[in-house]
Amino acid sequence: MEPPVRLASTGTIIHGVSVGEVLGVSTLAGARLIAGAGGLDRVVQRLNVMEVPDILAWVKPHELLLTTGYPLRNTPQSLDRLVADLDERGLAALAIKLGRYLDELPGEMAEQADRLDFPLILLPDDVGFDDILNQVLTDILNRQAAVLARAEEAHRALVAVVLAGGGLREVAAEVAGLLDVAVAVLDGAGQMLASAGPADCLAALRTAPEGRRTVVPVVAGGHHHGRIVACGPAGQVGESDVGILERAATVAALVITRQEAVNAVESKYRADFLRDVLTGRAGGSDRVASRARAFGWDLRRPVTVLVAELDPEGDERLVQDRLVACWVAALRRHDPRGAVAGFSHEVVAVVDAAVDPVRLARDAAAAFADGPPATFSTGASRTASGAEALPEAYAQALKATRVGRQLHGPGAVAHFDQLGVYRLLSLVGDTAELHAFVRETLGPLAADDDPENADLRRTLQVLLETNLNVAETARRLHFHYNTLRYRIGKLERLLGNFTEDAHLRLNLTLALHVLRMRGI
């Protein structure tokens, strides 16, 4: 029979023996169970002797309470409530000597004990309480020492696995062998990282409800890394084995944090190499392709560069790592040989030109949306062939990201070839010259110091979009026809006779486009 285990209020596992086992010790060979046979599996962790009538203030859970009935000799009516009160306080059993102070127990007391499955034990006259205390306490301490020794032995075996270079699979196999159960290590999202154990138990582990599995969290440094789940032939593992699972969870946390540290170093190497490729500092095509293969990347084929940049509203410190993880997972599904790395505030991916960048970005965005509120914008380059073309493709993707955000707002997905005139404007490196062109062309309408300026720019933009169709412009802006004619006159006084000068209309259209791209 498995030694019972219970959790004390402190969270420390305390081991004991069942009431049935207590009745089997030599000093209680003549003891007799007179009621409460359904409670023989109750756990005894300590013993107490009833010396005062108000014993309820001194008892503790899982105690075996011994008495001669002396404190109750003058108040036999209190026996009717004693069983219920002791059961309510979590005691394991009551053992009593009759004949000296109490001749018999009330029938109601035995009935109540049977109803509550609270064992009542009749002690033989020739057994001293000190003998019972010594033998039962010795059994409890020996049982606890044996269970703790087994847990310590398991801990040493698990640590030896890790020191030998083993991972989660080896840890799971060691625990499964020690306990003869199925064991699985799950990550924080519930994905199985490793499993081991008998085939039938493994099948049950995957389908069993929570109540038939034993689950222990894997925690390190206050961070929840996942959990260890175990399932035996009868469902949950024996309670005495929970301590071994907890040791295994500690070792699993060590393995996971070690792997995270390795991944962090590898991630830095990948990011540094990809940054060198995208800036043209990684060397020739052969050298780049050779190093890329070491990371599992294929950069010899036609590829597209994607840049995912966090939108300004988000907190980069909290979400940058999650952004990288979402893109890594999405790229693994769409292009396992693609390259991906996180930079300071963006993620860059180099994917097969056949991959749909919009679908890839939306896949990453769907996973990213599961966390704290934040968005990112994505830009895609033209197709690039060879490592020499990647720096230009990276610049194109950056432009597409930032122009797309300006035109369509946070969360935009833009392709460089679909930016139209904005693509040409974005290629002008001298932004000061662009802004000077806006000021010279729009004059006072280029500034935002007067709310009327934005209103007049909107009128001008719709006029140009409708090819100077006054009726359509008035309808879109909900203006009266005469009001719009007045506004057109005011605009011409500020900007010139644009209704008759096609070149001026072109300049005004370009200036409005540049103004819309402000900050790029």
Short mmCIF file of C-alpha atoms in Angstrom, two decimals, residues 238-508:
data_model
loop_
_atom_site.label_atom_id
_atom_site.label_comp_id
_atom_site.label_asym_id
_atom_site.label_seq_id
_atom_site.Cartn_x
_atom_site.Cartn_y
_atom_site.Cartn_z
CA GLY A 238 0.58 7.74 -5.72
CA GLU A 239 0.60 10.75 -3.43
CA SER A 240 3.98 9.84 -2.01
CA ASP A 241 5.42 10.25 -5.50
CA VAL A 242 4.33 13.87 -5.80
CA GLY A 243 7.60 14.83 -4.13
CA ILE A 244 9.55 13.08 -6.91
CA LEU A 245 7.51 14.92 -9.54
CA GLU A 246 8.29 18.21 -7.77
CA ARG A 247 12.01 17.37 -7.84
CA ALA A 248 11.63 16.54 -11.53
CA ALA A 249 9.93 19.92 -12.10
CA THR A 250 12.89 21.69 -10.49
CA VAL A 251 15.32 19.82 -12.72
CA ALA A 252 13.12 20.47 -15.79
CA ALA A 253 13.20 24.19 -14.96
CA LEU A 254 17.00 23.98 -14.90
CA VAL A 255 17.03 22.29 -18.32
CA ILE A 256 14.62 24.85 -19.79
CA THR A 257 16.49 27.88 -18.47
CA ARG A 258 19.76 26.38 -19.72
CA GLN A 259 18.24 25.92 -23.17
CA GLU A 260 16.84 29.46 -23.09
CA ALA A 261 20.33 30.77 -22.35
CA VAL A 262 21.74 28.78 -25.28
CA ASN A 263 18.91 30.01 -27.51
CA ALA A 264 19.59 33.60 -26.49
CA VAL A 265 23.25 33.28 -27.52
CA GLU A 266 22.33 31.58 -30.80
CA SER A 267 19.67 34.22 -31.45
CA LYS A 268 22.28 36.95 -31.03
CA TYR A 269 24.61 35.22 -33.49
CA ARG A 270 21.77 34.83 -36.00
CA ALA A 271 20.74 38.46 -35.62
CA ASP A 272 24.33 39.72 -35.98
CA PHE A 273 24.90 37.62 -39.09
CA LEU A 274 21.62 38.62 -40.74
CA ARG A 275 22.33 42.28 -39.97
CA ASP A 276 25.72 41.93 -41.66
CA VAL A 277 24.04 40.33 -44.70
CA LEU A 278 21.44 43.10 -44.95
CA THR A 279 24.07 45.82 -44.68
CA GLY A 280 26.44 44.17 -47.16
CA ARG A 281 29.18 43.40 -44.62
CA ALA A 282 28.90 39.58 -44.59
CA GLY A 283 31.17 38.89 -47.56
CA GLY A 284 30.55 37.26 -50.92
CA SER A 285 27.63 35.07 -51.96
CA ASP A 286 29.44 31.78 -51.33
CA ARG A 287 30.49 32.77 -47.82
CA VAL A 288 27.02 34.07 -46.99
CA ALA A 289 25.34 30.92 -48.32
CA SER A 290 27.72 28.68 -46.36
CA ARG A 291 27.14 30.45 -43.06
CA ALA A 292 23.40 30.66 -43.71
CA ARG A 293 23.23 26.88 -44.12
CA ALA A 294 24.67 26.51 -40.61
CA PHE A 295 21.55 28.28 -39.33
CA GLY A 296 19.25 26.25 -41.57
CA TRP A 297 18.67 29.15 -43.99
CA ASP A 298 18.64 29.06 -47.79
CA LEU A 299 19.68 32.44 -49.21
CA ARG A 300 20.66 31.22 -52.70
CA ARG A 301 17.08 31.13 -54.02
CA PRO A 302 14.95 34.14 -55.03
CA VAL A 303 13.69 35.68 -51.80
CA THR A 304 11.62 38.54 -50.41
CA VAL A 305 12.71 40.62 -47.42
CA LEU A 306 10.01 41.44 -44.87
CA VAL A 307 10.34 43.99 -42.08
CA ALA A 308 7.89 43.96 -39.16
CA GLU A 309 8.23 47.11 -37.08
CA LEU A 310 6.40 47.78 -33.82
CA ASP A 311 3.97 50.66 -34.09
CA PRO A 312 4.84 53.63 -31.86
CA GLU A 313 1.93 53.12 -29.48
CA GLY A 314 3.35 49.84 -28.10
CA ASP A 315 5.95 49.37 -25.34
CA GLU A 316 8.97 47.82 -27.09
CA ARG A 317 10.47 46.45 -23.87
CA LEU A 318 7.42 44.31 -23.17
CA VAL A 319 6.52 43.03 -26.62
CA GLN A 320 9.71 42.83 -28.70
CA ASP A 321 10.54 39.27 -27.59
CA ARG A 322 6.96 38.20 -28.24
CA LEU A 323 7.09 39.79 -31.71
CA VAL A 324 10.19 37.75 -32.56
CA ALA A 325 8.62 34.53 -31.24
CA CYS A 326 5.45 35.06 -33.30
CA TRP A 327 7.42 35.65 -36.50
CA VAL A 328 9.68 32.66 -35.87
CA ALA A 329 6.64 30.42 -35.40
CA ALA A 330 4.84 31.82 -38.46
CA LEU A 331 7.93 31.51 -40.67
CA ARG A 332 8.44 27.91 -39.56
CA ARG A 333 4.99 27.10 -40.93
CA HIS A 334 5.33 29.03 -44.21
CA ASP A 335 9.02 28.58 -45.04
CA PRO A 336 11.16 26.37 -42.76
CA ARG A 337 14.32 27.40 -44.66
CA GLY A 338 13.64 31.12 -44.31
CA ALA A 339 15.78 33.42 -42.18
CA VAL A 340 14.36 35.47 -39.33
CA ALA A 341 15.94 37.55 -36.57
CA GLY A 342 14.96 40.31 -34.19
CA PHE A 343 16.73 43.65 -34.17
CA SER A 344 16.27 46.45 -31.64
CA HIS A 345 12.70 47.41 -32.59
CA GLU A 346 11.91 45.29 -35.63
CA VAL A 347 11.92 41.74 -36.96
CA VAL A 348 13.43 40.95 -40.34
CA ALA A 349 12.54 37.85 -42.33
CA VAL A 350 14.03 36.61 -45.60
CA VAL A 351 11.56 34.19 -47.20
CA ASP A 352 11.07 32.29 -50.41
CA ALA A 353 9.73 34.62 -53.11
CA ALA A 354 6.81 32.21 -53.59
CA VAL A 355 5.54 32.83 -50.04
CA ASP A 356 2.60 35.25 -49.82
CA PRO A 357 3.88 38.06 -47.54
CA VAL A 358 0.37 39.18 -46.62
CA ARG A 359 -0.62 35.71 -45.38
CA LEU A 360 2.64 35.36 -43.48
CA ALA A 361 2.22 38.76 -41.80
CA ARG A 362 -1.39 38.05 -40.88
CA ASP A 363 -0.41 34.68 -39.43
CA ALA A 364 2.19 36.35 -37.20
CA ALA A 365 -0.27 39.14 -36.29
CA ALA A 366 -2.91 36.61 -35.23
CA ALA A 367 -0.51 35.01 -32.74
CA PHE A 368 0.76 38.44 -31.64
CA ALA A 369 -2.79 39.57 -30.83
CA ASP A 370 -3.06 36.97 -28.06
CA GLY A 371 -0.81 39.00 -25.77
CA PRO A 372 -0.91 42.56 -24.36
CA PRO A 373 -2.34 45.19 -26.75
CA ALA A 374 0.21 46.13 -29.40
CA THR A 375 0.44 46.18 -33.21
CA PHE A 376 3.15 46.11 -35.84
CA SER A 377 3.35 47.22 -39.46
CA THR A 378 4.93 45.07 -42.15
CA GLY A 379 6.71 45.97 -45.38
CA ALA A 380 7.77 43.65 -48.21
CA SER A 381 10.53 44.20 -50.76
CA ARG A 382 10.79 43.24 -54.41
CA THR A 383 12.19 39.81 -55.21
CA ALA A 384 15.93 39.63 -54.60
CA SER A 385 18.30 37.10 -56.16
CA GLY A 386 21.62 36.57 -54.39
CA ALA A 387 23.15 38.00 -51.26
CA GLU A 388 24.31 41.14 -53.10
CA ALA A 389 20.69 42.21 -53.67
CA LEU A 390 19.59 41.78 -50.05
CA PRO A 391 20.75 45.20 -48.72
CA GLU A 392 18.65 47.00 -51.35
CA ALA A 393 15.71 44.68 -50.65
CA TYR A 394 16.01 45.44 -46.93
CA ALA A 395 15.90 49.18 -47.62
CA GLN A 396 12.80 48.67 -49.79
CA ALA A 397 11.05 46.70 -47.04
CA LEU A 398 11.86 49.40 -44.49
CA LYS A 399 10.40 52.06 -46.79
CA ALA A 400 7.30 49.97 -47.40
CA THR A 401 6.82 49.48 -43.65
CA ARG A 402 7.00 53.17 -42.79
CA VAL A 403 5.13 54.50 -45.79
CA GLY A 404 2.44 51.86 -45.32
CA ARG A 405 1.97 52.89 -41.70
CA GLN A 406 1.70 56.57 -42.71
CA LEU A 407 -0.86 55.82 -45.42
CA HIS A 408 -2.95 53.10 -43.78
CA GLY A 409 -2.30 53.43 -40.06
CA PRO A 410 -0.88 50.94 -37.50
CA GLY A 411 -0.95 47.28 -38.45
CA ALA A 412 -0.56 47.97 -42.19
CA VAL A 413 0.95 45.44 -44.60
CA ALA A 414 2.50 47.15 -47.65
CA HIS A 415 4.54 45.95 -50.62
CA PHE A 416 7.19 48.25 -52.03
CA ASP A 417 5.90 47.83 -55.61
CA GLN A 418 2.39 48.86 -54.56
CA LEU A 419 3.28 52.24 -53.07
CA GLY A 420 2.77 54.09 -56.37
CA VAL A 421 4.02 57.65 -56.32
CA TYR A 422 4.85 57.28 -52.64
CA ARG A 423 7.53 54.79 -53.65
CA LEU A 424 9.23 57.46 -55.75
CA LEU A 425 8.91 60.07 -53.05
CA SER A 426 10.29 57.71 -50.44
CA LEU A 427 13.42 57.23 -52.54
CA VAL A 428 14.32 60.92 -52.20
CA GLY A 429 17.02 60.85 -49.58
CA ASP A 430 16.95 64.58 -48.79
CA THR A 431 13.81 64.97 -46.70
CA ALA A 432 14.66 68.61 -46.02
CA GLU A 433 14.37 69.29 -49.75
CA LEU A 434 10.99 67.55 -49.82
CA HIS A 435 9.70 69.67 -46.97
CA ALA A 436 11.03 72.80 -48.65
CA PHE A 437 9.10 71.81 -51.79
CA VAL A 438 5.92 71.46 -49.68
CA ARG A 439 6.36 74.90 -48.11
CA GLU A 440 7.07 76.57 -51.46
CA THR A 441 4.11 74.89 -53.19
CA LEU A 442 1.44 75.06 -50.48
CA GLY A 443 2.57 78.28 -48.82
CA PRO A 444 0.60 78.94 -45.61
CA LEU A 445 -1.40 75.72 -46.08
CA ALA A 446 1.73 73.68 -45.27
CA ALA A 447 1.53 74.65 -41.59
CA ASP A 448 -0.87 73.35 -38.95
CA ASP A 449 -0.84 76.43 -36.73
CA ASP A 450 -4.33 77.41 -37.96
CA PRO A 451 -7.18 74.83 -38.00
CA GLU A 452 -8.50 76.43 -41.18
CA ASN A 453 -5.37 75.30 -43.05
CA ALA A 454 -6.19 71.60 -42.61
CA ASP A 455 -9.77 72.30 -43.72
CA LEU A 456 -8.61 74.08 -46.88
CA ARG A 457 -6.08 71.31 -47.65
CA ARG A 458 -8.89 68.77 -47.44
CA THR A 459 -10.95 70.83 -49.90
CA LEU A 460 -7.96 71.11 -52.26
CA GLN A 461 -7.26 67.37 -52.05
CA VAL A 462 -10.83 66.39 -52.95
CA LEU A 463 -10.89 68.92 -55.81
CA LEU A 464 -7.74 67.38 -57.27
CA GLU A 465 -9.04 63.83 -56.74
CA THR A 466 -12.27 64.65 -58.63
CA ASN A 467 -10.37 66.44 -61.44
CA LEU A 468 -11.90 69.80 -60.41
CA ASN A 469 -15.49 68.49 -60.57
CA VAL A 470 -17.14 71.12 -58.36
CA ALA A 471 -20.48 69.32 -58.02
CA GLU A 472 -18.87 66.02 -56.98
CA THR A 473 -16.50 67.80 -54.57
CA ALA A 474 -19.41 69.64 -52.94
CA ARG A 475 -21.27 66.35 -52.55
CA ARG A 476 -18.29 64.59 -50.93
CA LEU A 477 -17.58 67.46 -48.54
CA HIS A 478 -21.27 68.19 -47.85
CA PHE A 479 -20.83 71.84 -48.92
CA HIS A 480 -23.26 74.08 -50.70
CA TYR A 481 -22.19 74.75 -54.29
CA ASN A 482 -21.68 78.49 -53.63
CA THR A 483 -19.68 77.73 -50.45
CA LEU A 484 -17.32 75.57 -52.48
CA ARG A 485 -16.97 78.28 -55.19
CA TYR A 486 -15.97 80.70 -52.45
CA ARG A 487 -13.37 78.24 -51.10
CA ILE A 488 -11.93 77.70 -54.59
CA GLY A 489 -11.47 81.45 -54.93
CA LYS A 490 -9.69 81.61 -51.59
CA LEU A 491 -7.42 78.70 -52.54
CA GLU A 492 -6.46 80.36 -55.82
CA ARG A 493 -5.60 83.57 -54.03
CA LEU A 494 -3.25 81.58 -51.77
CA LEU A 495 -1.80 79.09 -54.27
CA GLY A 496 -2.26 80.52 -57.76
CA ASN A 497 -4.61 79.78 -60.67
CA PHE A 498 -4.47 75.96 -60.29
CA THR A 499 -7.84 75.45 -62.01
CA GLU A 500 -6.23 76.42 -65.32
CA ASP A 501 -2.58 75.44 -64.72
CA ALA A 502 -2.03 71.68 -65.09
CA HIS A 503 1.62 71.90 -63.95
CA LEU A 504 0.58 73.71 -60.77
CA ARG A 505 -2.05 71.02 -60.11
CA LEU A 506 0.68 68.35 -60.45
CA ASN A 507 2.92 70.21 -57.99
CA LEU A 508 0.05 70.64 -55.54
#
